[in-house]
Coordinates of N, CA and C in Angstrom, one line a residue:
X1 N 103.4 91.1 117.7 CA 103.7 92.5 117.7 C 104.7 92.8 118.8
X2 N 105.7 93.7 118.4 CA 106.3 94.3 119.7 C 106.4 95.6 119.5
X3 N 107.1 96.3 120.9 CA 107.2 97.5 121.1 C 108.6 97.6 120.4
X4 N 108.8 99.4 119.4 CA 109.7 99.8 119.1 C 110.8 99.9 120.4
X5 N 111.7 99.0 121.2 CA 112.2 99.3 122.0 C 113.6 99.7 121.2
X6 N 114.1 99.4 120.3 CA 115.2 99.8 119.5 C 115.4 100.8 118.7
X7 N 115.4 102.4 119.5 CA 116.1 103.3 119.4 C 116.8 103.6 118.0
X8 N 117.5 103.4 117.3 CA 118.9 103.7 116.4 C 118.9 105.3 116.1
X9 N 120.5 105.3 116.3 CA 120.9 106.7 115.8 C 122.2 106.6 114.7
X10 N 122.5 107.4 114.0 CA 123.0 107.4 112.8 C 124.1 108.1 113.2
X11 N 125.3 107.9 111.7 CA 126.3 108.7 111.5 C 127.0 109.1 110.3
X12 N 126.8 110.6 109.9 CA 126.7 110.8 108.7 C 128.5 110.2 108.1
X13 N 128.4 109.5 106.9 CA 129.9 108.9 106.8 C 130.6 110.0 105.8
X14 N 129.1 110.5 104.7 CA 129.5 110.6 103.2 C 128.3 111.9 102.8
X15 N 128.5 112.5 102.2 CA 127.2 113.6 101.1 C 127.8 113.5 100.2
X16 N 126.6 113.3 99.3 CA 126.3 113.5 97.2 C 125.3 114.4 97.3
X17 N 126.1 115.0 96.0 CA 125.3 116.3 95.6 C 124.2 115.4 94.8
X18 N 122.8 116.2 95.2 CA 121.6 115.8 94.6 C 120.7 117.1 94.0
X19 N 120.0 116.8 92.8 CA 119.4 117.9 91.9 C 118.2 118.1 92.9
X20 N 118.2 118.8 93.3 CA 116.6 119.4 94.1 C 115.6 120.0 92.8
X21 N 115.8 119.9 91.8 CA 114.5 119.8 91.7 C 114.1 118.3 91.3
X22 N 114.5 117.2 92.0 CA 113.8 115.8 91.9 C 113.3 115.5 93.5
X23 N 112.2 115.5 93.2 CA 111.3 115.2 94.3 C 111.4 114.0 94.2
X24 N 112.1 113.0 95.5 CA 112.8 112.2 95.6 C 111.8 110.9 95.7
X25 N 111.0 109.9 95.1 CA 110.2 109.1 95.9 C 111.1 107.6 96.2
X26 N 111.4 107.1 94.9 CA 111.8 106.2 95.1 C 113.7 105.5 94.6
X27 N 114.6 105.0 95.7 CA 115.4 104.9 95.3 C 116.3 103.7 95.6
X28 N 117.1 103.6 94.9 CA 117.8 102.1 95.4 C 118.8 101.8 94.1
X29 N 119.3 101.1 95.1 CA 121.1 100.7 94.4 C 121.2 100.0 93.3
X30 N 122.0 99.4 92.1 CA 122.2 98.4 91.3 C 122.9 98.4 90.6
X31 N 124.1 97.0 91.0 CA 125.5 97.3 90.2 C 126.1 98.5 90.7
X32 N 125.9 99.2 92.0 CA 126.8 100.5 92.2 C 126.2 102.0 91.8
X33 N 125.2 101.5 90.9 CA 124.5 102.7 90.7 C 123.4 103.1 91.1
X34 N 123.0 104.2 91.6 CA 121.6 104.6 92.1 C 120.5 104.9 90.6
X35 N 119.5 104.5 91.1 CA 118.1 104.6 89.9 C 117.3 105.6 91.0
X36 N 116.2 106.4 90.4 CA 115.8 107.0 91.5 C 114.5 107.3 90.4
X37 N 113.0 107.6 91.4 CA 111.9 107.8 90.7 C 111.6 108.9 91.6
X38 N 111.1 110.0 90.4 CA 110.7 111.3 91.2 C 109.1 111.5 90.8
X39 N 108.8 112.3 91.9 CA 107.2 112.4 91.6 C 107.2 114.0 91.0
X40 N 105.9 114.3 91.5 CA 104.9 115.9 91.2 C 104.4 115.6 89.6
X41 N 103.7 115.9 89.5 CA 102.8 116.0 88.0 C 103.4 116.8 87.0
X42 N 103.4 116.7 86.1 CA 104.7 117.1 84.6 C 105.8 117.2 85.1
X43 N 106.3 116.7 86.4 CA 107.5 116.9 86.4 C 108.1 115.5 86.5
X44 N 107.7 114.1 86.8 CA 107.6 112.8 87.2 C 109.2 112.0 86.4
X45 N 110.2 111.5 87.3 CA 111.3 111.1 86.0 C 110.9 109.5 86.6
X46 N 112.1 109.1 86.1 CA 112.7 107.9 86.3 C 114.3 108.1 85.3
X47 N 115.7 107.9 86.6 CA 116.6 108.2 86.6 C 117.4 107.3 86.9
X48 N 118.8 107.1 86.2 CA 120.0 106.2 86.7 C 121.1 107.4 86.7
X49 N 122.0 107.6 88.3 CA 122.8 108.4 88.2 C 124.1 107.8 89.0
X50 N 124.8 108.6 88.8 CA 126.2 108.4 89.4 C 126.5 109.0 90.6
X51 N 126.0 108.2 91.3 CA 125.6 109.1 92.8 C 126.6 109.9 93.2
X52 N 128.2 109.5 93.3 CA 129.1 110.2 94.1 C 129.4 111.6 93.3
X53 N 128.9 111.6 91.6 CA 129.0 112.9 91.5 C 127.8 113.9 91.2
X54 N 126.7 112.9 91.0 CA 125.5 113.8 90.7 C 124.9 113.6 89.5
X55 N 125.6 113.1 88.6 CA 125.7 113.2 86.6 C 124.5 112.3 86.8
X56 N 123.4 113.0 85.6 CA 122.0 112.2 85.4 C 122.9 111.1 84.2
X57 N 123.0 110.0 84.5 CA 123.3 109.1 83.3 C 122.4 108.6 82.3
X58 N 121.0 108.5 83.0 CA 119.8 108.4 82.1 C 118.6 108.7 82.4
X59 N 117.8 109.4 81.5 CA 116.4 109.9 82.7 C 115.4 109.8 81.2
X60 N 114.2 109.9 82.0 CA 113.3 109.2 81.4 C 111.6 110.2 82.0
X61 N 111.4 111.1 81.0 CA 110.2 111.4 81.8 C 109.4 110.8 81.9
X62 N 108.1 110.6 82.8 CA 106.7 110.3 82.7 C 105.6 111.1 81.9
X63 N 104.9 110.7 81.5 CA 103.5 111.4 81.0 C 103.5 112.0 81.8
X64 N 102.5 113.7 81.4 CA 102.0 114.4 82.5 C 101.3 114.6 83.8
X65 N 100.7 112.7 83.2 CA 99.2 112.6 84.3 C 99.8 112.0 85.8
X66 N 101.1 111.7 85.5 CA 101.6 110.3 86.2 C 102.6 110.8 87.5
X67 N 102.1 111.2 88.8 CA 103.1 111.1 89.9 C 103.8 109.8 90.1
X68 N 105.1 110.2 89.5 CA 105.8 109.1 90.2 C 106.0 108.8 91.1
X69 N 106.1 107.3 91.5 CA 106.5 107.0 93.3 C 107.8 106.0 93.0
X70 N 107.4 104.9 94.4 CA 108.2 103.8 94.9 C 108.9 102.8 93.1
X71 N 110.1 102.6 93.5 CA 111.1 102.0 92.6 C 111.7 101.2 93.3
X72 N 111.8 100.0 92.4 CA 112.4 98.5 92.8 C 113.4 98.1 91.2
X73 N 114.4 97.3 91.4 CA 114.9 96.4 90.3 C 115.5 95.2 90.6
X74 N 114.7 94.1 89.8 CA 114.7 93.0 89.6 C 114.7 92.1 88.8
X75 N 115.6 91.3 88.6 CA 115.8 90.9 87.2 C 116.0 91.6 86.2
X76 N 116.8 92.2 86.0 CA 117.3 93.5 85.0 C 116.0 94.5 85.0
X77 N 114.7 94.3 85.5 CA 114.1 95.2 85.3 C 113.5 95.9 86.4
X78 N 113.0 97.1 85.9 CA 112.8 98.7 86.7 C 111.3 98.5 87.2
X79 N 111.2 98.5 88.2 CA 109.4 98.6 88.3 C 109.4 99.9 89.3
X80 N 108.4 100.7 88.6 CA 107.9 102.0 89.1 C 106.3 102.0 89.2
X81 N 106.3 102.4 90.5 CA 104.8 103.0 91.2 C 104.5 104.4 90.4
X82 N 103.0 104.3 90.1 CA 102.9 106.0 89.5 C 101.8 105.7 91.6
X83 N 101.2 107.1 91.7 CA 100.6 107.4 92.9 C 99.0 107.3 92.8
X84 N 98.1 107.8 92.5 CA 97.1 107.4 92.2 C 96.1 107.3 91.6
X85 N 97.0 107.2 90.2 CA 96.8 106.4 88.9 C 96.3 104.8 89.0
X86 N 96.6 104.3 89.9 CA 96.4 102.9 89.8 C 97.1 102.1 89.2
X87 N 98.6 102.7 88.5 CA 99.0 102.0 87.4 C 100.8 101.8 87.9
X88 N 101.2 101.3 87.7 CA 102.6 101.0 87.2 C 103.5 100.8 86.8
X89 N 104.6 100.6 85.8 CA 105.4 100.3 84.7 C 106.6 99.5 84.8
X90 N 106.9 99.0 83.9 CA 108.0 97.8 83.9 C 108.8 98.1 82.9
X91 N 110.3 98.1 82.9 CA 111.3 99.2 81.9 C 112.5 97.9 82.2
X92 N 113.3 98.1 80.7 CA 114.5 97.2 81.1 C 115.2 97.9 81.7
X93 N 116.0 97.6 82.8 CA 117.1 98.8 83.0 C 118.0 98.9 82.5
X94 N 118.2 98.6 81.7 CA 119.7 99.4 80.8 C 119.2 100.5 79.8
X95 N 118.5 99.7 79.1 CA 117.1 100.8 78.0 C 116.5 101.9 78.1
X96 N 116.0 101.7 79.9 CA 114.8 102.2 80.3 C 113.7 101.8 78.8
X97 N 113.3 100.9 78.0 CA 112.7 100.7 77.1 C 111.4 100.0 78.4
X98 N 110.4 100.8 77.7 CA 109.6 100.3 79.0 C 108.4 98.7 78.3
X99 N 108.3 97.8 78.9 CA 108.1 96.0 78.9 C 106.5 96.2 78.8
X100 N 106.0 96.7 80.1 CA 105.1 96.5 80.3 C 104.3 97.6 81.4
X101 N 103.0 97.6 81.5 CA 102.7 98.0 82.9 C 101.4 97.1 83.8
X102 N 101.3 97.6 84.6 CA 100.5 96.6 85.9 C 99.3 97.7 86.5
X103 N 98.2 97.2 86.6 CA 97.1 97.6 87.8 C 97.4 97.3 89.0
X104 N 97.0 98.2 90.1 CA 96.7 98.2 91.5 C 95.4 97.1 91.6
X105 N 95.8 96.2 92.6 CA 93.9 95.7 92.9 C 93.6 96.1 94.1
X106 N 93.9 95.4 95.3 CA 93.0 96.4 96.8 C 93.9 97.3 97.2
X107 N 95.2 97.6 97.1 CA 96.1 98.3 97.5 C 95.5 100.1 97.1
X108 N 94.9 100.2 95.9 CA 94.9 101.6 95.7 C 95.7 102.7 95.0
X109 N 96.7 103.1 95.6 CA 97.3 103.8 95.6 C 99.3 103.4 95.8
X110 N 99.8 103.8 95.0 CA 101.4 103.8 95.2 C 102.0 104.2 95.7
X111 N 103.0 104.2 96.3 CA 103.8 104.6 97.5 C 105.0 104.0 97.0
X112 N 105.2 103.0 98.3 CA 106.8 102.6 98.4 C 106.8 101.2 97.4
X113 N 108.1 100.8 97.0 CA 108.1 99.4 96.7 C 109.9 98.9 96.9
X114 N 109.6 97.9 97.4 CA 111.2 97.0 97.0 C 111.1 95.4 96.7
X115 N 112.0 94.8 97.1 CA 111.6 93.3 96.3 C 113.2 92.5 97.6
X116 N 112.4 91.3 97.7 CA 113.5 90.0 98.4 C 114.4 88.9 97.2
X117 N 114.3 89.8 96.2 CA 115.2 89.0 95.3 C 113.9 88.0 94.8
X118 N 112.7 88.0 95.1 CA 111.4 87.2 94.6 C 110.3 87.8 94.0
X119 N 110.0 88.4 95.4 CA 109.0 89.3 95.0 C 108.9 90.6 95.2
X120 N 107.8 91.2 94.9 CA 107.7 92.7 95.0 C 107.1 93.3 96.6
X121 N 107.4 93.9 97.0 CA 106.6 94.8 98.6 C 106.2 96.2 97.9
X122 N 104.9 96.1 98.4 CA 104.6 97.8 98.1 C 103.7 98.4 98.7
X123 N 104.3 99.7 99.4 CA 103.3 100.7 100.3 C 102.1 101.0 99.4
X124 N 101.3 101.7 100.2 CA 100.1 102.0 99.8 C 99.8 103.4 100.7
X125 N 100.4 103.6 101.7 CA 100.4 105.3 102.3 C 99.2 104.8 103.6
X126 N 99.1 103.3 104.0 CA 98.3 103.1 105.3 C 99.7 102.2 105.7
X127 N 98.6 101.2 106.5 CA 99.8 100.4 107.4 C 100.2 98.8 106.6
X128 N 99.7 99.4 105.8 CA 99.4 97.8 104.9 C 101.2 97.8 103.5
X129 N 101.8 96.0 103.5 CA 102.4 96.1 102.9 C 101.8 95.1 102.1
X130 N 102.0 95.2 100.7 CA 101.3 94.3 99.9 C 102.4 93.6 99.3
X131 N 102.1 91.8 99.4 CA 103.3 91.4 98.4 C 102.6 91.3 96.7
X132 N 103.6 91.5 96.2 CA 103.1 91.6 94.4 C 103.5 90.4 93.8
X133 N 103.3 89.4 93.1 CA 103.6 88.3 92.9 C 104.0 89.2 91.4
X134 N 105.4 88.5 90.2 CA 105.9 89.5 89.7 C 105.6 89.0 88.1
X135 N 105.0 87.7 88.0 CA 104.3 87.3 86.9 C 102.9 87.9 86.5
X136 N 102.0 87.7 87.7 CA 100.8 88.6 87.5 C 100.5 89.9 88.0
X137 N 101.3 90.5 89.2 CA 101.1 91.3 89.6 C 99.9 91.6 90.3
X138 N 99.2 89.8 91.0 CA 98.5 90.2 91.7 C 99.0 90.2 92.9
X139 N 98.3 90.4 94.1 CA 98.4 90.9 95.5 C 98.4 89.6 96.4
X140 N 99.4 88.9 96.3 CA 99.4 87.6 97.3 C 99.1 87.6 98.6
X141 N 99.4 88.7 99.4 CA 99.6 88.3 100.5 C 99.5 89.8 101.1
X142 N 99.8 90.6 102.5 CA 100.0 91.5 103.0 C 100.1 91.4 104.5
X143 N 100.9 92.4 105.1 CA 101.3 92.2 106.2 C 101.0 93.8 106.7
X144 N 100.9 93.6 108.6 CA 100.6 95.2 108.6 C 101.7 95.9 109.7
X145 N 101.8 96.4 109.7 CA 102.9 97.4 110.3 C 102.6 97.8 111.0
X146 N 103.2 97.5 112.8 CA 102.5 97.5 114.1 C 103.3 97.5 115.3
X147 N 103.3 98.0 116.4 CA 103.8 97.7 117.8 C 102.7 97.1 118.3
X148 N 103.2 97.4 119.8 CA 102.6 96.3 120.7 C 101.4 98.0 121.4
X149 N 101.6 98.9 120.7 CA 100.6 100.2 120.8 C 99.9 100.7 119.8
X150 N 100.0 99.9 118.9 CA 99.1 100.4 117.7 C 99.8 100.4 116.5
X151 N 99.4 100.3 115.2 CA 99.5 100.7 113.8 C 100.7 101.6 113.6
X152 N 102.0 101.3 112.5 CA 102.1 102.5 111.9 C 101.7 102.9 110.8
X153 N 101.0 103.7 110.2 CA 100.4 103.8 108.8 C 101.4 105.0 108.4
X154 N 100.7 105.2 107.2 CA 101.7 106.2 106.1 C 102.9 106.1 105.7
X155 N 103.2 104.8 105.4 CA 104.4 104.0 105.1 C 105.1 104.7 103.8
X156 N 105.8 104.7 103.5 CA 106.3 105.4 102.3 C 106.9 104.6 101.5
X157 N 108.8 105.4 101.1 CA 109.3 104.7 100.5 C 109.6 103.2 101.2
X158 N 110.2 102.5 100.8 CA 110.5 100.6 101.3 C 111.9 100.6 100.4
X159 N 112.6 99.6 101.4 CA 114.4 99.0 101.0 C 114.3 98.2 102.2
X160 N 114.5 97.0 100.9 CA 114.6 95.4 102.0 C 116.3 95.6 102.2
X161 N 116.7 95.3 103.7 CA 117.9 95.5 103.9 C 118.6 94.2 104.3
X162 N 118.7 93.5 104.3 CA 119.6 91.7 105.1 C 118.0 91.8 105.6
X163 N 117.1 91.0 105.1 CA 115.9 90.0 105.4 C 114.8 91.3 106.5
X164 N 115.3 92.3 105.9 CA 114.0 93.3 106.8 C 113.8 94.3 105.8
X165 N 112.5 94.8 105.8 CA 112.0 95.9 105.2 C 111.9 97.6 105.6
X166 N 113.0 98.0 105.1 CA 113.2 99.3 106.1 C 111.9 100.2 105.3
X167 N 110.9 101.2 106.3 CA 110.0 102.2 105.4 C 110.3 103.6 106.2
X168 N 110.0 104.5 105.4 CA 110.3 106.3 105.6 C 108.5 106.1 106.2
X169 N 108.3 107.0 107.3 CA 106.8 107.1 107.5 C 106.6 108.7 107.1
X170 N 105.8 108.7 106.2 CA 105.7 110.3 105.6 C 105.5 111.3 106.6
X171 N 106.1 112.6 106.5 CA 105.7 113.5 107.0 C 106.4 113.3 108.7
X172 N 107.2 112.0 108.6 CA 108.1 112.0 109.3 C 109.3 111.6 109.6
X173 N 109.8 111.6 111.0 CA 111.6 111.7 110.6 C 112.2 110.7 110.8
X174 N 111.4 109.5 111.0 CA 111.9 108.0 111.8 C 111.7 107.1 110.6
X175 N 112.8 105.9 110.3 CA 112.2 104.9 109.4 C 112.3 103.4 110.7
X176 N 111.1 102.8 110.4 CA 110.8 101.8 110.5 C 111.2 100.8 109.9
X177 N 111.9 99.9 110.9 CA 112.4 98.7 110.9 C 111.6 97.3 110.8
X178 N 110.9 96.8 109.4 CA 110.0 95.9 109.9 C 110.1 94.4 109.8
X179 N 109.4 93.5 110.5 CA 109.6 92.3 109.8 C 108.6 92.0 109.1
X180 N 109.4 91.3 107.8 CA 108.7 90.9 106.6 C 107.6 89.9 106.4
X181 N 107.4 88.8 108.1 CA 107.0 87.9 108.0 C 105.5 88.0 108.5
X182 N 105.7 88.9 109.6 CA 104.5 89.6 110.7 C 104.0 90.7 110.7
X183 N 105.0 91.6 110.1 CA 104.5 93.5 110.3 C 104.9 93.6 111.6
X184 N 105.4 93.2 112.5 CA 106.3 93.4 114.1 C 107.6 94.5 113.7
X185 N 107.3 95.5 114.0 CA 108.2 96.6 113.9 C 109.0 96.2 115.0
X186 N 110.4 96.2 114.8 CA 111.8 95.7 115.4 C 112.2 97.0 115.8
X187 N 112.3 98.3 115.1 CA 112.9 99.0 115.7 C 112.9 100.5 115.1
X188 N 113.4 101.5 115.2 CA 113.2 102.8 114.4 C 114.5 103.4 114.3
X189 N 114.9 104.0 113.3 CA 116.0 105.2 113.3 C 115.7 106.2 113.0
X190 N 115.8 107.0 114.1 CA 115.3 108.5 114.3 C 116.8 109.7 113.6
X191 N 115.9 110.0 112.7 CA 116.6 110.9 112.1 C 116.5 112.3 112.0
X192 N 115.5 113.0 113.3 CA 115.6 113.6 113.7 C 116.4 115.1 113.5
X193 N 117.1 114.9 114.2 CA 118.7 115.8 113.5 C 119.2 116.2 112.8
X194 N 119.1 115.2 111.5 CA 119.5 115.5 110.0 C 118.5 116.9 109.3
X195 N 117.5 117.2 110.0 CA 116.3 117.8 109.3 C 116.9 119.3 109.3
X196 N 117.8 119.5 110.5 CA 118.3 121.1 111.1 C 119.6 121.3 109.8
X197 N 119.9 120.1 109.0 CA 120.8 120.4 107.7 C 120.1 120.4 106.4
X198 N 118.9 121.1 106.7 CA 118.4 120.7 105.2 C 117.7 122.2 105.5
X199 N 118.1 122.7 104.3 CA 117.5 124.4 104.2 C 116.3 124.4 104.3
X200 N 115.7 123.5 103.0 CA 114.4 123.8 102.8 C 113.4 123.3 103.5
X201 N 114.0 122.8 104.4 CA 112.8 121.1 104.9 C 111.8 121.9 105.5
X202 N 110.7 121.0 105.8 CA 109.4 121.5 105.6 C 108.8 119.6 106.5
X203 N 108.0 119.4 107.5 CA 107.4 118.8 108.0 C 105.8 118.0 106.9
X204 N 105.5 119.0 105.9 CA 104.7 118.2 105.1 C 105.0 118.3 103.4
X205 N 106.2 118.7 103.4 CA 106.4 118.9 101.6 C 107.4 118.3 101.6
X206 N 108.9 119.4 101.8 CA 110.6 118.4 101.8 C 110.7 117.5 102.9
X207 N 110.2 116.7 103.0 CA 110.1 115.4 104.1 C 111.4 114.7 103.8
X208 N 111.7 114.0 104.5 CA 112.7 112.9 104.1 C 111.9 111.5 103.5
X209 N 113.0 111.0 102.3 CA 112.1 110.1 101.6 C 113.6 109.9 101.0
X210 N 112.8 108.5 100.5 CA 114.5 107.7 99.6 C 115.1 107.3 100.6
X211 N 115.3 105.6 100.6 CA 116.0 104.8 101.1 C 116.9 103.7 100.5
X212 N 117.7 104.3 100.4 CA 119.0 103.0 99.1 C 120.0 102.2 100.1
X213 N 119.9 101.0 99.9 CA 121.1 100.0 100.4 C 122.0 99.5 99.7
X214 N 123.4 100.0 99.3 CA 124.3 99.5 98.2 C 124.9 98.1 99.1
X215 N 124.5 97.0 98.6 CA 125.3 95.6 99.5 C 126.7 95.7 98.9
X216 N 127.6 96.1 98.0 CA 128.4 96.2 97.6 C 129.1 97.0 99.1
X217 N 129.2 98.0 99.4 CA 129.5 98.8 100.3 C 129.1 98.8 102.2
X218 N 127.9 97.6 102.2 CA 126.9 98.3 102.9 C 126.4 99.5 103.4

């Protein structure tokens, strides 16, 4: 375990216009394109867009029952967390033709997910990251998310970035820098700042959420 002694501060380079009414959970790059999974109940998508101008290129509702969460793609395919359904789904991504779906086992509840080009990582809304093995979808392994002062829990969305797992901690404005091997949080970027440019924002509803790494661009 260590202490968050690594500070980071940001600098805005770029803004894309984004549809507010997508309650943003899960997001991430591929091939240049952003996919994004939105929650709230009948309102739940799963989306491929053209980030720099906004254009929905393909969307895909959920069933009514189903809060969408955390989104990962791998091997041509889309894996989406619903929230606490217990359930998940598997979609080709080009199709969105959906493959398959998966149960939760100790994990519970859906949150964040991303993947090391192997396997799956997925929040659960405590301090716990669960690896998903992507054949069975059982729970191999887990790691917990920690300083040298205690636990971070309420992990959110997840984006593995160069061999680290970056997470949004809900309801707040710092993402956590972690290592994948230990749960030893490396570091935080405080994004604090950015909140004074957001009309609506709100400390327990418009939180910050959604974390995309395009390696094309970094």
């Amino acid at each position: 375990m260590v202490a968050m002694n690594l500070k980071y501060i940001y600098k805005i380079i770029n803004e894309y216009p984004h549809d507010i009414t997508s309650y943003t959970q899960g997001l991430e790059f591929y091939n240049d394109t952003l996919f994004e999974s939105t929650g709230q109940l009948k309102e739940s998508k799963l989306r491929k867009l053209d980030y720099k101008t906004g254009t929905v290129l393909k969307d895909l509702k959920l069933a009514d029952e189903y809060f969408g969460e955390g989104l990962t793609i791998l091997n041509n395919k889309v894996y989406q967390l619903t929230w606490q359904k217990g359930t998940g789904f598997v979609y080709d991504v080009n199709t969105f033709e959906k493959l398959s779906n998966f149960r939760y086992g100790n994990s519970k509840e859906g949150w964040g997910l991303c993947n090391d080009g192997t396997s799956l990582y997925k929040s659960d809304g405590t301090e716990n990251i669960w690896t998903l093995n992507t054949s069975t979808f059982t729970e191999d392994n887990k790691i917990q998310a920690y300083t040298n002062t205690g636990k971070i829990g309420r992990l959110n969305e997840l984006e593995w970035v160069n061999g680290k797992i970056y997470s949004n901690i809900y309801e707040n404005t710092g993402i956590a820098i972690i290592n994948p091997e230990n749960g030893a949080t490396e570091g935080v970027i405080d994004f604090t700042p950015i909140t004074k440019l957001i009309s609506n924002y709100s400390s327990n509803d418009n939180v910050l959420n959604g974390i995309a790494y395009n390696p094309e661009t970094e």
